[in-house]
Amino acid sequence: MSAGLVVQTREFDLADDLLGYADPADPRAWLRRGDGIVAAGADVARVVRVSRGAEPRTAALSRAWDEIRGSARVDDGVRLPGTGLVAFAALVFDEASAADSVLIVPRTVIGRHGGRTWITRIRDADDPGLDADADAGAATAPAPTALGPHWAGTLGPGAQTAQGYQASVRAALSAIADARYGKVVLARDLVGTVPAGSDLRRLVRALSTEYPDTWAFAVDGLIGASPETLVTAQDGVVTARVLAGTTARGADAVTDARAAAALADSPKDNDEHAFAVRSVVASLAPHTTALDADGGPFILELPNLFHLATDVRARLSDGASALDLAAALHPTAAVAGTPTDAAIAAIRELEPFDRGRYAGPVGWIDAQGNGEWAIALRCAQFDVAGSDRGAPIGLTAYAGAGIVAGSDPEAEMLETRVKFRPIVDALA
């Protein structure tokens, strides 16, 4: 059995971009408007991978995290979101997926929040160099590195073509008409490569710059920019943002305003949004009190899209961790459908690929159970495990749309095209 961990967080004078500290080949990052946390370098203190099995993977990860944090000694002199013992994690969408859910504890974490910056060092208790490193502070801080040369990726049709996607939508509409389910979210994929040796931090940078109001994330080769916060838990306060109902932005101020008004008035999109809000409220209710979902959806503006959005806020009542809450919420109606079991079965039937971690929870958790989790959207999965072989790095990108009664197959396919834009533009 390995020794427990010794964790120390101290203020750190950071003038540089956080991404400069991340590993170019396999960055681990969680960023929004310049704040967030990154793993400095490639070294890790713990990695937990959970594959398909009899036990739910989130339960296995939660148990593993309880063991890690239970045996850790944490000295946190900063006490901000993201300080102390933290782990990055990315979970699969479907328990039947062949991909792994993963939880990663870096050796060094550097963060920024509200103008304050820090460094966290995580060591094994039996590390012979522990005493020498104690309270070393910025004197032994890792040095940031400049981002590598610009690169461009290639993307092309994946397992689900545009024509195949529309056929799947028509099949879903037939099932909805037969009352087999009320909503299903169907995705399609694009596959491609980026050149060998590419600095993947450039993709994170592009996404966080172009889409500053999203969570830009990178965990185990899953890189994206999600507009949808699955759940945040901090000091007993639980918040979530529900997005469902989407339309493209207009080309000018007049068409932009018309697009927003049409979305706000759309029965189809409002029904889809109501499905999603109800699923989140029902999932949070057993763990919270004083649960409040705003009276009606508002229009969330992104550079390329409008979304219907509702913010949910509650008070934690049972001590559940952010990971526990993410497990309770996933999959929401916004990324699966309703009823959940029927929607998941339909996705398995109608999507000719394994989603892996696309549309699954991605985020971080700390020793107190606080954390921030988003839904892995506007993203691509990179084969970082094979990136040291000198060959181009493979990737798969995903985008989906919610199908309800009244959906139009061509319009839903065009919606996925708009949702692909962030990752396609960033790879260009």
GROMACS .gro file of C-alpha atoms in nm:
model
  428
    1MET     CA    1   0.000   0.000   0.000
    2SER     CA    2   0.141   0.342  -0.098
    3ALA     CA    3   0.204   0.612   0.158
    4GLY     CA    4  -0.043   0.894   0.201
    5LEU     CA    5   0.008   1.231   0.040
    6VAL     CA    6   0.148   1.548   0.191
    7VAL     CA    7  -0.001   1.861   0.038
    8GLN     CA    8   0.112   2.221   0.077
    9THR     CA    9  -0.043   2.531  -0.083
   10ARG     CA   10   0.123   2.872  -0.064
   11GLU     CA   11   0.077   3.211  -0.226
   12PHE     CA   12   0.282   3.232  -0.545
   13ASP     CA   13   0.372   3.546  -0.737
   14LEU     CA   14   0.242   3.456  -1.081
   15ALA     CA   15   0.261   3.708  -1.362
   16ASP     CA   16   0.255   3.455  -1.644
   17ASP     CA   17  -0.026   3.283  -1.830
   18LEU     CA   18  -0.133   2.971  -1.640
   19LEU     CA   19  -0.109   2.760  -1.956
   20GLY     CA   20   0.264   2.828  -1.973
   21TYR     CA   21   0.310   2.581  -1.686
   22ALA     CA   22   0.105   2.297  -1.837
   23ASP     CA   23   0.252   1.996  -2.018
   24PRO     CA   24   0.250   2.067  -2.395
   25ALA     CA   25   0.183   1.703  -2.490
   26ASP     CA   26  -0.090   1.633  -2.232
   27PRO     CA   27  -0.214   1.954  -2.065
   28ARG     CA   28  -0.439   1.938  -1.761
   29ALA     CA   29  -0.628   2.260  -1.717
   30TRP     CA   30  -0.953   2.415  -1.599
   31LEU     CA   31  -0.983   2.781  -1.701
   32ARG     CA   32  -1.236   3.061  -1.730
   33ARG     CA   33  -1.151   3.425  -1.801
   34GLY     CA   34  -0.790   3.369  -1.694
   35ASP     CA   35  -0.878   3.211  -1.359
   36GLY     CA   36  -0.854   2.843  -1.280
   37ILE     CA   37  -0.598   2.571  -1.219
   38VAL     CA   38  -0.339   2.386  -1.426
   39ALA     CA   39  -0.117   2.089  -1.355
   40ALA     CA   40   0.242   2.209  -1.382
   41GLY     CA   41   0.437   1.961  -1.591
   42ALA     CA   42   0.360   1.598  -1.657
   43ASP     CA   43   0.433   1.441  -1.315
   44VAL     CA   44   0.139   1.289  -1.129
   45ALA     CA   45   0.097   1.178  -0.769
   46ARG     CA   46  -0.197   0.945  -0.832
   47VAL     CA   47  -0.395   0.823  -1.133
   48VAL     CA   48  -0.713   0.621  -1.099
   49ARG     CA   49  -0.862   0.468  -1.413
   50VAL     CA   50  -1.191   0.282  -1.401
   51SER     CA   51  -1.306   0.068  -1.691
   52ARG     CA   52  -1.637  -0.098  -1.764
   53GLY     CA   53  -1.751  -0.334  -1.490
   54ALA     CA   54  -2.032  -0.439  -1.258
   55GLU     CA   55  -1.994  -0.134  -1.032
   56PRO     CA   56  -2.086   0.218  -1.148
   57ARG     CA   57  -1.763   0.395  -1.234
   58THR     CA   58  -1.845   0.710  -1.041
   59ALA     CA   59  -1.890   0.500  -0.727
   60ALA     CA   60  -1.547   0.344  -0.778
   61LEU     CA   61  -1.386   0.685  -0.838
   62SER     CA   62  -1.562   0.834  -0.536
   63ARG     CA   63  -1.437   0.553  -0.316
   64ALA     CA   64  -1.083   0.592  -0.452
   65TRP     CA   65  -1.093   0.967  -0.391
   66ASP     CA   66  -1.218   0.914  -0.035
   67GLU     CA   67  -0.916   0.688   0.027
   68ILE     CA   68  -0.674   0.940  -0.124
   69ARG     CA   69  -0.807   1.242   0.064
   70GLY     CA   70  -0.860   1.045   0.385
   71SER     CA   71  -0.489   0.958   0.410
   72ALA     CA   72  -0.360   1.300   0.299
   73ARG     CA   73  -0.211   1.571   0.522
   74VAL     CA   74  -0.312   1.906   0.378
   75ASP     CA   75  -0.152   2.239   0.469
   76ASP     CA   76  -0.349   2.500   0.276
   77GLY     CA   77  -0.250   2.853   0.359
   78VAL     CA   78  -0.463   3.008   0.085
   79ARG     CA   79  -0.807   2.844   0.104
   80LEU     CA   80  -0.959   2.940  -0.228
   81PRO     CA   81  -1.146   2.727  -0.483
   82GLY     CA   82  -0.883   2.499  -0.636
   83THR     CA   83  -0.630   2.510  -0.351
   84GLY     CA   84  -0.515   2.221  -0.133
   85LEU     CA   85  -0.543   1.864  -0.256
   86VAL     CA   86  -0.716   1.860  -0.595
   87ALA     CA   87  -0.774   1.608  -0.870
   88PHE     CA   88  -0.874   1.657  -1.232
   89ALA     CA   89  -1.128   1.408  -1.366
   90ALA     CA   90  -1.313   1.312  -1.684
   91LEU     CA   91  -1.594   1.057  -1.679
   92VAL     CA   92  -1.751   0.855  -1.958
   93PHE     CA   93  -2.097   0.942  -2.084
   94ASP     CA   94  -2.226   0.584  -2.079
   95GLU     CA   95  -2.139   0.305  -1.837
   96ALA     CA   96  -2.125   0.071  -2.137
   97SER     CA   97  -1.844   0.274  -2.300
   98ALA     CA   98  -1.513   0.104  -2.373
   99ALA     CA   99  -1.329   0.422  -2.264
  100ASP     CA  100  -1.199   0.478  -1.911
  101SER     CA  101  -1.318   0.727  -1.654
  102VAL     CA  102  -1.010   0.886  -1.499
  103LEU     CA  103  -0.908   1.085  -1.191
  104ILE     CA  104  -0.562   1.246  -1.188
  105VAL     CA  105  -0.379   1.403  -0.892
  106PRO     CA  106  -0.087   1.613  -1.023
  107ARG     CA  107   0.239   1.662  -0.834
  108THR     CA  108   0.217   2.039  -0.877
  109VAL     CA  109  -0.083   2.264  -0.933
  110ILE     CA  110  -0.070   2.636  -1.008
  111GLY     CA  111  -0.384   2.847  -0.985
  112ARG     CA  112  -0.541   3.189  -0.993
  113HIS     CA  113  -0.868   3.312  -0.842
  114GLY     CA  114  -0.988   3.667  -0.796
  115GLY     CA  115  -0.643   3.818  -0.843
  116ARG     CA  116  -0.467   3.580  -0.600
  117THR     CA  117  -0.227   3.312  -0.723
  118TRP     CA  118  -0.083   3.003  -0.559
  119ILE     CA  119   0.122   2.688  -0.601
  120THR     CA  120   0.030   2.350  -0.453
  121ARG     CA  121   0.287   2.074  -0.411
  122ILE     CA  122   0.171   1.716  -0.362
  123ARG     CA  123   0.423   1.456  -0.244
  124ASP     CA  124   0.421   1.103  -0.103
  125ALA     CA  125   0.470   1.100   0.274
  126ASP     CA  126   0.769   0.868   0.237
  127ASP     CA  127   0.938   1.086  -0.028
  128PRO     CA  128   1.300   1.127   0.094
  129GLY     CA  129   1.313   1.479  -0.053
  130LEU     CA  130   1.003   1.596   0.131
  131ASP     CA  131   1.186   1.781   0.410
  132ALA     CA  132   1.413   1.959   0.166
  133ASP     CA  133   1.112   2.075  -0.036
  134ALA     CA  134   0.912   2.190   0.266
  135ASP     CA  135   0.795   2.550   0.244
  136ALA     CA  136   1.031   2.611  -0.050
  137GLY     CA  137   0.769   2.836  -0.205
  138ALA     CA  138   0.842   3.014  -0.530
  139ALA     CA  139   1.216   2.951  -0.500
  140THR     CA  140   1.168   2.603  -0.648
  141ALA     CA  141   0.864   2.678  -0.861
  142PRO     CA  142   0.862   2.527  -1.209
  143ALA     CA  143   0.940   2.764  -1.492
  144PRO     CA  144   0.674   2.838  -1.755
  145THR     CA  145   0.751   2.755  -2.117
  146ALA     CA  146   0.648   2.941  -2.431
  147LEU     CA  147   0.380   2.777  -2.640
  148GLY     CA  148   0.520   2.576  -2.928
  149PRO     CA  149   0.484   2.661  -3.298
  150HIS     CA  150   0.142   2.707  -3.453
  151TRP     CA  151  -0.006   2.397  -3.608
  152ALA     CA  152  -0.322   2.301  -3.797
  153GLY     CA  153  -0.526   1.984  -3.772
  154THR     CA  154  -0.735   1.795  -4.025
  155LEU     CA  155  -1.096   1.688  -3.975
  156GLY     CA  156  -1.330   1.481  -4.188
  157PRO     CA  157  -1.645   1.270  -4.160
  158GLY     CA  158  -1.651   1.015  -3.882
  159ALA     CA  159  -1.868   0.710  -3.828
  160GLN     CA  160  -2.187   0.921  -3.851
  161THR     CA  161  -2.215   1.116  -4.178
  162ALA     CA  162  -2.445   1.415  -4.221
  163GLN     CA  163  -2.687   1.196  -4.418
  164GLY     CA  164  -2.668   0.920  -4.161
  165TYR     CA  165  -2.735   1.171  -3.886
  166GLN     CA  166  -3.054   1.291  -4.050
  167ALA     CA  167  -3.167   0.930  -4.088
  168SER     CA  168  -3.107   0.876  -3.716
  169VAL     CA  169  -3.310   1.188  -3.636
  170ARG     CA  170  -3.599   1.058  -3.846
  171ALA     CA  171  -3.583   0.724  -3.662
  172ALA     CA  172  -3.589   0.910  -3.328
  173LEU     CA  173  -3.889   1.118  -3.436
  174SER     CA  174  -4.075   0.800  -3.525
  175ALA     CA  175  -4.000   0.660  -3.178
  176ILE     CA  176  -4.112   0.985  -3.014
  177ALA     CA  177  -4.438   0.971  -3.210
  178ASP     CA  178  -4.485   0.616  -3.074
  179ALA     CA  179  -4.430   0.752  -2.719
  180ARG     CA  180  -4.114   0.545  -2.661
  181TYR     CA  181  -3.945   0.854  -2.519
  182GLY     CA  182  -4.003   1.230  -2.511
  183LYS     CA  183  -3.657   1.353  -2.605
  184VAL     CA  184  -3.325   1.210  -2.716
  185VAL     CA  185  -2.997   1.391  -2.780
  186LEU     CA  186  -2.818   1.257  -3.087
  187ALA     CA  187  -2.456   1.335  -3.170
  188ARG     CA  188  -2.231   1.294  -3.468
  189ASP     CA  189  -1.853   1.275  -3.491
  190LEU     CA  190  -1.563   1.411  -3.695
  191VAL     CA  191  -1.224   1.239  -3.700
  192GLY     CA  192  -0.880   1.374  -3.784
  193THR     CA  193  -0.522   1.432  -3.676
  194VAL     CA  194  -0.283   1.704  -3.565
  195PRO     CA  195   0.090   1.692  -3.646
  196ALA     CA  196   0.323   1.485  -3.426
  197GLY     CA  197   0.468   1.689  -3.143
  198SER     CA  198   0.191   1.953  -3.151
  199ASP     CA  199   0.168   2.173  -2.842
  200LEU     CA  200  -0.192   2.101  -2.740
  201ARG     CA  201  -0.191   2.401  -2.509
  202ARG     CA  202  -0.250   2.607  -2.821
  203LEU     CA  203  -0.594   2.451  -2.860
  204VAL     CA  204  -0.681   2.528  -2.498
  205ARG     CA  205  -0.559   2.884  -2.547
  206ALA     CA  206  -0.765   2.933  -2.864
  207LEU     CA  207  -1.082   2.801  -2.703
  208SER     CA  208  -1.043   3.001  -2.382
  209THR     CA  209  -0.970   3.319  -2.579
  210GLU     CA  210  -1.254   3.289  -2.830
  211TYR     CA  211  -1.509   3.160  -2.578
  212PRO     CA  212  -1.417   3.333  -2.249
  213ASP     CA  213  -1.750   3.263  -2.076
  214THR     CA  214  -1.709   2.887  -2.110
  215TRP     CA  215  -1.501   2.647  -1.905
  216ALA     CA  216  -1.194   2.559  -2.112
  217PHE     CA  217  -1.076   2.216  -2.001
  218ALA     CA  218  -0.804   1.964  -2.075
  219VAL     CA  219  -0.796   1.628  -1.896
  220ASP     CA  220  -0.625   1.315  -2.029
  221GLY     CA  221  -0.650   1.429  -2.390
  222LEU     CA  222  -1.010   1.551  -2.365
  223ILE     CA  223  -0.994   1.919  -2.465
  224GLY     CA  224  -1.285   2.155  -2.511
  225ALA     CA  225  -1.480   2.463  -2.403
  226SER     CA  226  -1.809   2.388  -2.231
  227PRO     CA  227  -2.080   2.649  -2.181
  228GLU     CA  228  -2.271   2.420  -1.946
  229THR     CA  229  -2.180   2.395  -1.579
  230LEU     CA  230  -2.305   2.058  -1.458
  231VAL     CA  231  -2.257   2.145  -1.090
  232THR     CA  232  -2.042   2.358  -0.861
  233ALA     CA  233  -2.015   2.285  -0.490
  234GLN     CA  234  -1.833   2.529  -0.263
  235ASP     CA  235  -1.871   2.547   0.114
  236GLY     CA  236  -2.217   2.392   0.108
  237VAL     CA  237  -2.358   2.602  -0.177
  238VAL     CA  238  -2.457   2.412  -0.491
  239THR     CA  239  -2.512   2.580  -0.828
  240ALA     CA  240  -2.579   2.455  -1.181
  241ARG     CA  241  -2.653   2.611  -1.518
  242VAL     CA  242  -2.891   2.427  -1.749
  243LEU     CA  243  -2.862   2.484  -2.124
  244ALA     CA  244  -3.108   2.337  -2.371
  245GLY     CA  245  -3.259   2.504  -2.675
  246THR     CA  246  -3.015   2.648  -2.928
  247THR     CA  247  -3.001   2.868  -3.235
  248ALA     CA  248  -2.724   3.023  -3.442
  249ARG     CA  249  -2.638   3.392  -3.403
  250GLY     CA  250  -2.743   3.634  -3.677
  251ALA     CA  251  -2.508   3.795  -3.925
  252ASP     CA  252  -2.590   4.148  -3.803
  253ALA     CA  253  -2.767   4.323  -3.516
  254VAL     CA  254  -3.112   4.293  -3.675
  255THR     CA  255  -3.093   3.922  -3.759
  256ASP     CA  256  -2.922   3.857  -3.425
  257ALA     CA  257  -3.214   4.011  -3.236
  258ARG     CA  258  -3.461   3.815  -3.448
  259ALA     CA  259  -3.275   3.489  -3.378
  260ALA     CA  260  -3.282   3.554  -3.002
  261ALA     CA  261  -3.651   3.642  -3.006
  262ALA     CA  262  -3.737   3.336  -3.214
  263LEU     CA  263  -3.551   3.112  -2.968
  264ALA     CA  264  -3.725   3.269  -2.668
  265ASP     CA  265  -4.066   3.212  -2.832
  266SER     CA  266  -3.999   2.865  -2.976
  267PRO     CA  267  -4.236   2.600  -2.831
  268LYS     CA  268  -4.000   2.324  -2.942
  269ASP     CA  269  -3.694   2.478  -2.773
  270ASN     CA  270  -3.885   2.574  -2.458
  271ASP     CA  271  -4.018   2.218  -2.427
  272GLU     CA  272  -3.664   2.084  -2.469
  273HIS     CA  273  -3.540   2.329  -2.205
  274ALA     CA  274  -3.815   2.237  -1.959
  275PHE     CA  275  -3.719   1.867  -1.991
  276ALA     CA  276  -3.361   1.955  -1.899
  277VAL     CA  277  -3.449   2.178  -1.602
  278ARG     CA  278  -3.683   1.918  -1.454
  279SER     CA  279  -3.414   1.649  -1.475
  280VAL     CA  280  -3.159   1.866  -1.290
  281VAL     CA  281  -3.403   1.972  -1.017
  282ALA     CA  282  -3.517   1.613  -0.961
  283SER     CA  283  -3.157   1.487  -0.936
  284LEU     CA  284  -3.044   1.759  -0.692
  285ALA     CA  285  -3.352   1.745  -0.467
  286PRO     CA  286  -3.243   1.442  -0.255
  287HIS     CA  287  -2.911   1.613  -0.169
  288THR     CA  288  -3.018   1.973  -0.112
  289THR     CA  289  -3.255   2.218   0.052
  290ALA     CA  290  -3.372   2.566  -0.051
  291LEU     CA  291  -3.351   2.461  -0.414
  292ASP     CA  292  -3.432   2.747  -0.650
  293ALA     CA  293  -3.456   2.740  -1.028
  294ASP     CA  294  -3.502   3.083  -1.184
  295GLY     CA  295  -3.858   3.161  -1.291
  296GLY     CA  296  -3.792   3.119  -1.662
  297PRO     CA  297  -3.508   3.065  -1.908
  298PHE     CA  298  -3.289   3.355  -2.018
  299ILE     CA  299  -3.091   3.393  -2.339
  300LEU     CA  300  -2.723   3.307  -2.298
  301GLU     CA  301  -2.510   3.471  -2.567
  302LEU     CA  302  -2.201   3.293  -2.699
  303PRO     CA  303  -1.994   3.412  -2.996
  304ASN     CA  304  -2.167   3.171  -3.235
  305LEU     CA  305  -2.485   3.062  -3.057
  306PHE     CA  306  -2.778   3.159  -2.840
  307HIS     CA  307  -2.888   2.912  -2.572
  308LEU     CA  308  -3.189   2.902  -2.345
  309ALA     CA  309  -3.040   2.891  -1.994
  310THR     CA  310  -3.163   2.850  -1.637
  311ASP     CA  311  -2.952   2.889  -1.324
  312VAL     CA  312  -3.021   2.657  -1.031
  313ARG     CA  313  -2.904   2.722  -0.674
  314ALA     CA  314  -2.941   2.514  -0.357
  315ARG     CA  315  -2.791   2.441  -0.016
  316LEU     CA  316  -2.620   2.104   0.034
  317SER     CA  317  -2.801   1.899   0.297
  318ASP     CA  318  -2.633   1.557   0.311
  319GLY     CA  319  -2.257   1.608   0.277
  320ALA     CA  320  -2.240   1.483  -0.081
  321SER     CA  321  -1.919   1.576  -0.265
  322ALA     CA  322  -1.906   1.755  -0.598
  323LEU     CA  323  -1.823   1.419  -0.756
  324ASP     CA  324  -2.127   1.260  -0.590
  325LEU     CA  325  -2.347   1.541  -0.721
  326ALA     CA  326  -2.203   1.509  -1.071
  327ALA     CA  327  -2.283   1.138  -1.059
  328ALA     CA  328  -2.638   1.210  -0.940
  329LEU     CA  329  -2.698   1.464  -1.216
  330HIS     CA  330  -2.543   1.276  -1.506
  331PRO     CA  331  -2.678   1.222  -1.763
  332THR     CA  332  -2.908   1.523  -1.774
  333ALA     CA  333  -3.189   1.553  -2.023
  334ALA     CA  334  -2.977   1.821  -2.197
  335VAL     CA  335  -2.724   1.559  -2.316
  336ALA     CA  336  -2.920   1.233  -2.305
  337GLY     CA  337  -3.295   1.286  -2.316
  338THR     CA  338  -3.595   1.169  -2.117
  339PRO     CA  339  -3.682   0.924  -1.978
  340THR     CA  340  -3.313   0.864  -1.919
  341ASP     CA  341  -3.302   0.486  -1.963
  342ALA     CA  342  -3.501   0.496  -2.286
  343ALA     CA  343  -3.288   0.783  -2.419
  344ILE     CA  344  -2.962   0.602  -2.343
  345ALA     CA  345  -3.093   0.291  -2.517
  346ALA     CA  346  -3.185   0.503  -2.821
  347ILE     CA  347  -2.840   0.664  -2.830
  348ARG     CA  348  -2.676   0.322  -2.827
  349GLU     CA  349  -2.903   0.216  -3.114
  350LEU     CA  350  -2.886   0.529  -3.330
  351GLU     CA  351  -2.526   0.652  -3.287
  352PRO     CA  352  -2.274   0.431  -3.473
  353PHE     CA  353  -1.987   0.515  -3.235
  354ASP     CA  354  -1.888   0.509  -2.869
  355ARG     CA  355  -1.917   0.859  -2.722
  356GLY     CA  356  -1.641   0.789  -2.472
  357ARG     CA  357  -1.615   1.097  -2.249
  358TYR     CA  358  -1.806   1.330  -2.482
  359ALA     CA  359  -2.106   1.476  -2.294
  360GLY     CA  360  -1.979   1.319  -1.971
  361PRO     CA  361  -1.878   1.513  -1.657
  362VAL     CA  362  -1.536   1.683  -1.659
  363GLY     CA  363  -1.389   1.896  -1.381
  364TRP     CA  364  -1.205   1.890  -1.051
  365ILE     CA  365  -1.262   1.802  -0.685
  366ASP     CA  366  -1.079   1.893  -0.364
  367ALA     CA  367  -1.024   1.729  -0.027
  368GLN     CA  368  -1.336   1.890   0.125
  369GLY     CA  369  -1.557   1.766  -0.158
  370ASN     CA  370  -1.579   2.107  -0.322
  371GLY     CA  371  -1.539   2.120  -0.697
  372GLU     CA  372  -1.651   2.243  -1.035
  373TRP     CA  373  -1.788   2.015  -1.306
  374ALA     CA  374  -1.899   2.089  -1.660
  375ILE     CA  375  -2.048   1.872  -1.930
  376ALA     CA  376  -1.781   1.785  -2.186
  377LEU     CA  377  -1.920   1.968  -2.488
  378ARG     CA  378  -1.757   2.154  -2.780
  379CYS     CA  379  -1.468   1.913  -2.738
  380ALA     CA  380  -1.239   1.657  -2.896
  381GLN     CA  381  -1.063   1.352  -2.755
  382PHE     CA  382  -0.693   1.332  -2.850
  383ASP     CA  383  -0.485   1.015  -2.845
  384VAL     CA  384  -0.225   1.159  -2.607
  385ALA     CA  385  -0.114   0.808  -2.508
  386GLY     CA  386   0.022   0.761  -2.858
  387SER     CA  387   0.164   1.112  -2.900
  388ASP     CA  388   0.522   1.003  -2.822
  389ARG     CA  389   0.545   0.762  -3.113
  390GLY     CA  390   0.638   1.023  -3.372
  391ALA     CA  391   0.314   0.981  -3.567
  392PRO     CA  392   0.030   1.234  -3.611
  393ILE     CA  393  -0.197   1.255  -3.307
  394GLY     CA  394  -0.544   1.115  -3.372
  395LEU     CA  395  -0.857   1.294  -3.252
  396THR     CA  396  -1.233   1.265  -3.257
  397ALA     CA  397  -1.463   1.567  -3.217
  398TYR     CA  398  -1.832   1.551  -3.127
  399ALA     CA  399  -2.146   1.766  -3.142
  400GLY     CA  400  -2.510   1.687  -3.075
  401ALA     CA  401  -2.864   1.825  -3.077
  402GLY     CA  402  -3.178   1.754  -2.878
  403ILE     CA  403  -3.453   1.577  -3.071
  404VAL     CA  404  -3.814   1.631  -2.961
  405ALA     CA  405  -4.150   1.623  -3.135
  406GLY     CA  406  -4.137   1.890  -3.405
  407SER     CA  407  -3.763   1.861  -3.470
  408ASP     CA  408  -3.653   1.890  -3.832
  409PRO     CA  409  -3.373   1.649  -3.937
  410GLU     CA  410  -3.192   1.899  -4.159
  411ALA     CA  411  -3.218   2.177  -3.900
  412GLU     CA  412  -3.079   1.950  -3.629
  413MET     CA  413  -2.788   1.850  -3.852
  414LEU     CA  414  -2.716   2.218  -3.917
  415GLU     CA  415  -2.725   2.281  -3.541
  416THR     CA  416  -2.450   2.023  -3.491
  417ARG     CA  417  -2.249   2.198  -3.762
  418VAL     CA  418  -2.271   2.524  -3.564
  419LYS     CA  419  -2.172   2.344  -3.244
  420PHE     CA  420  -1.867   2.196  -3.417
  421ARG     CA  421  -1.747   2.546  -3.503
  422PRO     CA  422  -1.547   2.617  -3.183
  423ILE     CA  423  -1.332   2.307  -3.215
  424VAL     CA  424  -1.308   2.323  -3.596
  425ASP     CA  425  -1.197   2.688  -3.588
  426ALA     CA  426  -0.947   2.621  -3.309
  427LEU     CA  427  -0.792   2.335  -3.506
  428ALA     CA  428  -0.763   2.542  -3.826
   0.00000   0.00000   0.00000
